[in-house]
Amino acid sequence: MRGAEVFSDPASVALIGASDNPDKVGGRPLFYLRSLGYRGVIYPINPVRDTVQGLPAYPSVADLPETPDVAVIAVAGRGAVDAVAACAARGVKGCVVITSGFAETRDPNGAAMQQEMVRTARNAGMRLVGPNAQGLANFGTGTVLTFSTMIIEEPPQDGPVALVSQSGGMSAIPYGLLRGRGVGVRYFHGTGNDSDVSVAELITATVADPDIKVVCTYLEGVADPPAFERAARAALERGVPIVALVGGRSADGARAAASHTGSLASESVVVDAFLERLGVRRVDTMTELVEAVDLYLTGASVTGERLAIVSNSGGSCVLASDQAGAHALPMAVWDAGTEQAVRAALPAFASAPNPVDITGALLTDSGLVRRVLSCVRADSGADAFLVSLPVSGRGYDVPEFASAVADFAARVDRPVAVTTPQPRAAHEYRKHGLAVYADEAAGIRALAGYIRHADVRRRAIGRGVLDLRRPGVGPGMVRNEADSLAVLDGRADVVRHVLVDGPAAAAQAFTDLDAARVVVKGCTTTVTHKSDFGLVELGCASVEQVAAAAERVLDAMRANGFEVDGVLVEEMLAGAFEVMVGGHRDGKLGAVVLVGAGGKYVEAVPDFAMLLPPFDRADALAAIGSLRMAPLLAGVRGEAPVDAGPWADLAVAVGELLIAPESVVESLDANPVLLVRDGARTRAVVADAVVVERRVAVGAGSGSGPSESAAAR
Amino acid sequence: MRGAEVFSDPASVALIGASDNPDKVGGRPLFYLRSLGYRGVIYPINPVRDTVQGLPAYPSVADLPETPDVAVIAVAGRGAVDAVAACAARGVKGCVVITSGFAETRDPNGAAMQQEMVRTARNAGMRLVGPNAQGLANFGTGTVLTFSTMIIEEPPQDGPVALVSQSGGMSAIPYGLLRGRGVGVRYFHGTGNDSDVSVAELITATVADPDIKVVCTYLEGVADPPAFERAARAALERGVPIVALVGGRSADGARAAASHTGSLASESVVVDAFLERLGVRRVDTMTELVEAVDLYLTGASVTGERLAIVSNSGGSCVLASDQAGAHALPMAVWDAGTEQAVRAALPAFASAPNPVDITGALLTDSGLVRRVLSCVRADSGADAFLVSLPVSGRGYDVPEFASAVADFAARVDRPVAVTTPQPRAAHEYRKHGLAVYADEAAGIRALAGYIRHADVRRRAIGRGVLDLRRPGVGPGMVRNEADSLAVLDGRADVVRHVLVDGPAAAAQAFTDLDAARVVVKGCTTTVTHKSDFGLVELGCASVEQVAAAAERVLDAMRANGFEVDGVLVEEMLAGAFEVMVGGHRDGKLGAVVLVGAGGKYVEAVPDFAMLLPPFDRADALAAIGSLRMAPLLAGVRGEAPVDAGPWADLAVAVGELLIAPESVVESLDANPVLLVRDGARTRAVVADAVVVERRVAVGAGSGSGPSESAAAR
């Protein structure tokens, strides 16, 4: 199959539905091709005109003197379908269909016409962008196959940025904003319905361009996960960062699922984990997307997170320190020599420790910015710099400040952000290619994002390929607790338990387990929230108590009309903390694993982090470390610390279980998992579990049915 | 005492240290007064020149032909102190001391000189701004007593905004940004060291101006809480909103305190509660401060939180919906008639339900914005509107869109925010006085802030005056648990308990309490975290167990060398939830009360909200409703709901206890408080408490000492 690169530098372009009016949708691509440096041959197609915008026109594709490499189709409705067919017949390599009114509407006829176009194109080996596309643009070659009006508003300039989005608006807006900041953009793609060529495929094509330094994209979910994974991996290999503005969080509905974790793992949470896993940075606003670009273009090295601040405003120092705290960037501590040098460079009433406050002394000595920056350049304690010079106006030599910061940034090779609110002052700094922000919050958000992204990308490079082959298959077969624990047996530390058929056997099990206290539970496949139905009796400490509890849970199961698979007698452990590990196969993005606080209220007061298998112990420990409950593990109120390692190992095991080729596990909730202090060691004991398995054809499964299995160890 | 209004419209101004060079600090105020419309008499004081900037100069204040109303002092060091003295001697009403080098430095001599200035001024009844002040400006009268260079960068225009800040930079930045957006500013004050006239006093003065519609201020903590409360109350009475950018969060250190809640209540958290209590809106960034202003200037009525979105970009609809979710603004649901009308106004492929997507149809029909807005204007379900028209360029009739939105906003009298990223398009909307933002996130943040602030102000109006008379006095006298529970007795539902002296009496107490299970605790004033030292034995269910537990806790107290006040035997209740109520007297801002999740980990995994007494049950319920644990109270996993009312009542009682005139309570932690279901009722039972009392002189206290009290009920 031809690649999406057929649209990048075609020798000739046909414009089907070309208008003589350059302000019309059908006239604009022609106007852009002619005015923005396209060097190939242009063929306007218009059956009722001899010339279009001064070029000779042709009545149809069939009438052209040669086969054009690509065609832009701007004729309405059925005409677009016919034009695709004509291009296919003529051997055109790719079409950009601008026309709308297809699968994006509620009209089934529109969807059918789109299918017809795709079929025609595929049969001919022709690639199709759209329909309903704003179009593609490569300002490096002048190949502008788009009708976006933003190109007139902000004239293009070739540069190292690629914008790839389905939404026309969400490619035009960042294009306009980046150009307004003076940033050059090469690729400006709005792909529309993605019926054939997808956003992911175009990202793969743009990262293959050695001049591209950053890709910005707008996503609403991930349309084609394997293609997106390929694009992200190509970007990682080429060292091109991808920043994604992701819309659609509020569309998350509660998902009906047998597992707790299924309902926690809303689509946007899974998408977040998917993107991070692939080294893609996610941002929440258009402003953040656009502001992220500057630092990537500097290419500054990331050595750590310690932030240094140099300002001439005490208030700005305070606000910047606050923002450093909000983004968890530690403040750099100057080397002794640095602090001494800064002190010597500044008047006595200025502040030399980080944050450095040059004070209003800058008004009388414009050389202070340069001198202070030269003092801190070689400091060993600073990984990133915020230079905040928020005041401007007569008396402030902003061109000198800008030159000083630019010289510093060029030599220090660390991320440097400048904050200055006035557009005129910002322009001075931008002229030097510096990353400039309106306030401390924006500057530090951009620095933190850049620094963290370097780490996310570094970790993404070594990771295994995601398991996107077998998406979730919907409702499966719920295993009872005994069977579920059996699935984990050998892979995890499972609570000691015996499955019995009645009170007498339960009492015997208590004796056999030789535990101080046990839990007696009803074993059934009918419900997974057992305690809601009186099926869990805690703290039974004698044969009599155990027998009575077994009687009660059996009665409760029968009274509720539940399927009775027996009674479980389990050792009751005093765990330091109740945690959980859950996993399931997502409908679209493959297997996901959750680690989090456990117990009864995991959904009502959620505290969890998500991992996409395969992942390793370090990944799982990092996820655990991000939990709100994480500080407890270090030991508070005089408690001994708890080792999260066994919990992390359990998460890894659940991930492996989900993606094992032979596995039929659709979801698995281990909750609670008890973190038990055992001398200096910690155990992560699974005290309850629910496994849901894929429904398999008779004879094709991996073994026993739900009522055949019995776990007793 | 004269008010700060002496600086607002003086009949004459002396400039001490006036420079002939309008670019120098001493020359700029004179230049501004002459060029910005000041109509009074100007007296340059300069002992070495006959004229300054063309005006006749005088060698000293004493040589002036009349007493000037105010003086600006720009002479260095000791000269400034002498100038203050000369002004005081001559009967000047107020001085603005621009000179720096006083209390803001580490130099004790600077602090001493500042004290001298203040003393001189106070003795003469003269008001003093500064020293180290950028200065004051009233562009309504042309009284510009500041050296800020920002006035040259962005020429002034009188308007309804007041900027009042200690920091010169943090008043110049919002001034420049607001002027850059075309917003008129009347007051532009940078007050410096606030040695006499404070920010709070100037806020009081600006809100007395009937033309002022909003006050913006920058704070680092609250310097003079009673003065600030007066300013905030004056603003509430006049209906002028105050928006505060608050710096200094990262400076919070862990506070050494005997109480848990003391360590949770960092200064910035208390400041947040203080500001909200007084109806002041807090923002975190300069951008947010500046962007907040527009909506106040529209004065639109607030009727609720339901948001309607009208856009021509599907992507923008998605991002705006996401941001509405992020700010917890519910999406409006159109009346049936509205939806029908919108559908009729739009092409079939557009989307009529909220959010309305006009789509690219706007490119061919510029009247759609006006028509859609006229359809939704009378809708009963929408309280606020985001009109997002992010694309611009040839073909889009932005002036018509701006006129349509302005007409709509004028008639609908609800908050309307416009988002459009391109500066040129934004300018079109701003010309109509519309509130314009760069992206959906900024627009919805501003709308949500405006709407919520109306509610905060409404609730602030009726509230009692804060108790700022008696700040906390530092370490007090820790009461043991029995005495602490006795303090709450009669005000709250306290757990049934008996204080005894040994195992035999403990066993008897168990019998007397007639409880199924009891808790046995060591009673001591030495430690407050009893469980860390083995002083808490849960679940004792027989006289033998109780006696043995009493023996062990006594041994533990003795082994640790603790003061032994006895052994507490308490009924053990099965609470649905463990919560807490804590209160203490803050060092600066008076009494504070915390409600939150309780138990052992309140500091490690905090979940709390703060209230400043006096407050009522509704305030406390709102605070409880904001907790992360709040969803649990509604009943999850089939549990019955828990009534938060008794918990709220306990919080009110603790607040009243702290501010009662006769109270010696410095802090009180009730933790855990057990929310116990008692039939359909809920009880909030205090199961443990620690009270710290103020150390009082012998004979002046309210009663028994720590070892004299014994609580047994």
PDB file of C-alpha atoms in Angstrom, chain B residues 566-636:
ATOM      1  CA  GLY B 566      -5.471   7.116  85.352  1.00  0.00           C
ATOM      2  CA  VAL B 567      -7.079   4.624  83.021  1.00  0.00           C
ATOM      3  CA  LEU B 568     -10.090   5.396  80.854  1.00  0.00           C
ATOM      4  CA  VAL B 569     -12.699   2.765  80.163  1.00  0.00           C
ATOM      5  CA  GLU B 570     -14.903   3.797  77.226  1.00  0.00           C
ATOM      6  CA  GLU B 571     -17.804   2.187  75.472  1.00  0.00           C
ATOM      7  CA  MET B 572     -16.632   0.877  72.079  1.00  0.00           C
ATOM      8  CA  LEU B 573     -19.084   1.899  69.386  1.00  0.00           C
ATOM      9  CA  ALA B 574     -19.389   0.552  65.885  1.00  0.00           C
ATOM     10  CA  GLY B 575     -19.271   3.800  63.954  1.00  0.00           C
ATOM     11  CA  ALA B 576     -20.121   3.903  60.291  1.00  0.00           C
ATOM     12  CA  PHE B 577     -17.297   6.409  59.722  1.00  0.00           C
ATOM     13  CA  GLU B 578     -14.473   7.934  61.687  1.00  0.00           C
ATOM     14  CA  VAL B 579     -14.364  11.681  61.214  1.00  0.00           C
ATOM     15  CA  MET B 580     -12.839  14.594  63.089  1.00  0.00           C
ATOM     16  CA  VAL B 581     -13.455  18.129  64.197  1.00  0.00           C
ATOM     17  CA  GLY B 582     -10.504  20.239  65.218  1.00  0.00           C
ATOM     18  CA  GLY B 583     -10.105  23.842  66.127  1.00  0.00           C
ATOM     19  CA  HIS B 584      -7.415  26.194  67.255  1.00  0.00           C
ATOM     20  CA  ARG B 585      -6.558  29.829  67.534  1.00  0.00           C
ATOM     21  CA  ASP B 586      -4.367  30.793  64.597  1.00  0.00           C
ATOM     22  CA  GLY B 587      -1.374  33.002  65.313  1.00  0.00           C
ATOM     23  CA  LYS B 588      -2.828  35.817  63.235  1.00  0.00           C
ATOM     24  CA  LEU B 589      -6.264  35.157  61.854  1.00  0.00           C
ATOM     25  CA  GLY B 590      -8.125  34.146  64.996  1.00  0.00           C
ATOM     26  CA  ALA B 591     -10.041  30.938  65.529  1.00  0.00           C
ATOM     27  CA  VAL B 592     -10.217  28.233  62.860  1.00  0.00           C
ATOM     28  CA  VAL B 593     -12.170  24.967  62.807  1.00  0.00           C
ATOM     29  CA  LEU B 594     -11.427  21.951  60.636  1.00  0.00           C
ATOM     30  CA  VAL B 595     -13.810  19.174  59.657  1.00  0.00           C
ATOM     31  CA  GLY B 596     -12.423  16.116  57.942  1.00  0.00           C
ATOM     32  CA  ALA B 597     -11.896  12.408  57.678  1.00  0.00           C
ATOM     33  CA  GLY B 598     -10.720  11.117  61.041  1.00  0.00           C
ATOM     34  CA  GLY B 599      -8.592   8.380  62.451  1.00  0.00           C
ATOM     35  CA  LYS B 600      -4.920   7.801  62.662  1.00  0.00           C
ATOM     36  CA  TYR B 601      -3.872   9.126  59.262  1.00  0.00           C
ATOM     37  CA  VAL B 602      -5.434  12.602  59.158  1.00  0.00           C
ATOM     38  CA  GLU B 603      -2.029  14.163  58.569  1.00  0.00           C
ATOM     39  CA  ALA B 604      -0.568  11.517  56.218  1.00  0.00           C
ATOM     40  CA  VAL B 605      -3.608  11.392  53.899  1.00  0.00           C
ATOM     41  CA  PRO B 606      -5.383  14.661  54.651  1.00  0.00           C
ATOM     42  CA  ASP B 607      -9.014  15.235  53.705  1.00  0.00           C
ATOM     43  CA  PHE B 608     -10.332  18.298  55.485  1.00  0.00           C
ATOM     44  CA  ALA B 609     -12.065  21.655  55.040  1.00  0.00           C
ATOM     45  CA  MET B 610     -11.692  24.800  57.111  1.00  0.00           C
ATOM     46  CA  LEU B 611     -14.227  27.129  58.689  1.00  0.00           C
ATOM     47  CA  LEU B 612     -13.722  30.403  60.548  1.00  0.00           C
ATOM     48  CA  PRO B 613     -16.114  30.916  63.459  1.00  0.00           C
ATOM     49  CA  PRO B 614     -18.699  32.158  63.912  1.00  0.00           C
ATOM     50  CA  PHE B 615     -20.343  29.943  61.310  1.00  0.00           C
ATOM     51  CA  ASP B 616     -23.624  28.075  61.175  1.00  0.00           C
ATOM     52  CA  ARG B 617     -24.802  24.555  60.439  1.00  0.00           C
ATOM     53  CA  ALA B 618     -25.261  25.302  56.743  1.00  0.00           C
ATOM     54  CA  ASP B 619     -21.662  26.526  56.490  1.00  0.00           C
ATOM     55  CA  ALA B 620     -20.437  23.397  58.246  1.00  0.00           C
ATOM     56  CA  LEU B 621     -22.538  21.131  56.026  1.00  0.00           C
ATOM     57  CA  ALA B 622     -21.130  22.853  52.944  1.00  0.00           C
ATOM     58  CA  ALA B 623     -17.606  22.277  54.245  1.00  0.00           C
ATOM     59  CA  ILE B 624     -18.363  18.613  54.944  1.00  0.00           C
ATOM     60  CA  GLY B 625     -19.879  18.300  51.476  1.00  0.00           C
ATOM     61  CA  SER B 626     -16.589  19.423  49.941  1.00  0.00           C
ATOM     62  CA  LEU B 627     -14.600  16.538  51.451  1.00  0.00           C
ATOM     63  CA  ARG B 628     -13.272  13.705  49.335  1.00  0.00           C
ATOM     64  CA  MET B 629     -15.041  11.294  51.690  1.00  0.00           C
ATOM     65  CA  ALA B 630     -18.397  13.080  51.303  1.00  0.00           C
ATOM     66  CA  PRO B 631     -19.828  10.607  48.755  1.00  0.00           C
ATOM     67  CA  LEU B 632     -19.678   7.905  51.423  1.00  0.00           C
ATOM     68  CA  LEU B 633     -22.212   9.754  53.590  1.00  0.00           C
ATOM     69  CA  ALA B 634     -24.910   9.396  50.960  1.00  0.00           C
ATOM     70  CA  GLY B 635     -24.695   5.629  51.357  1.00  0.00           C
ATOM     71  CA  VAL B 636     -22.771   3.467  48.911  1.00  0.00           C
TER      72      VAL B 636
END
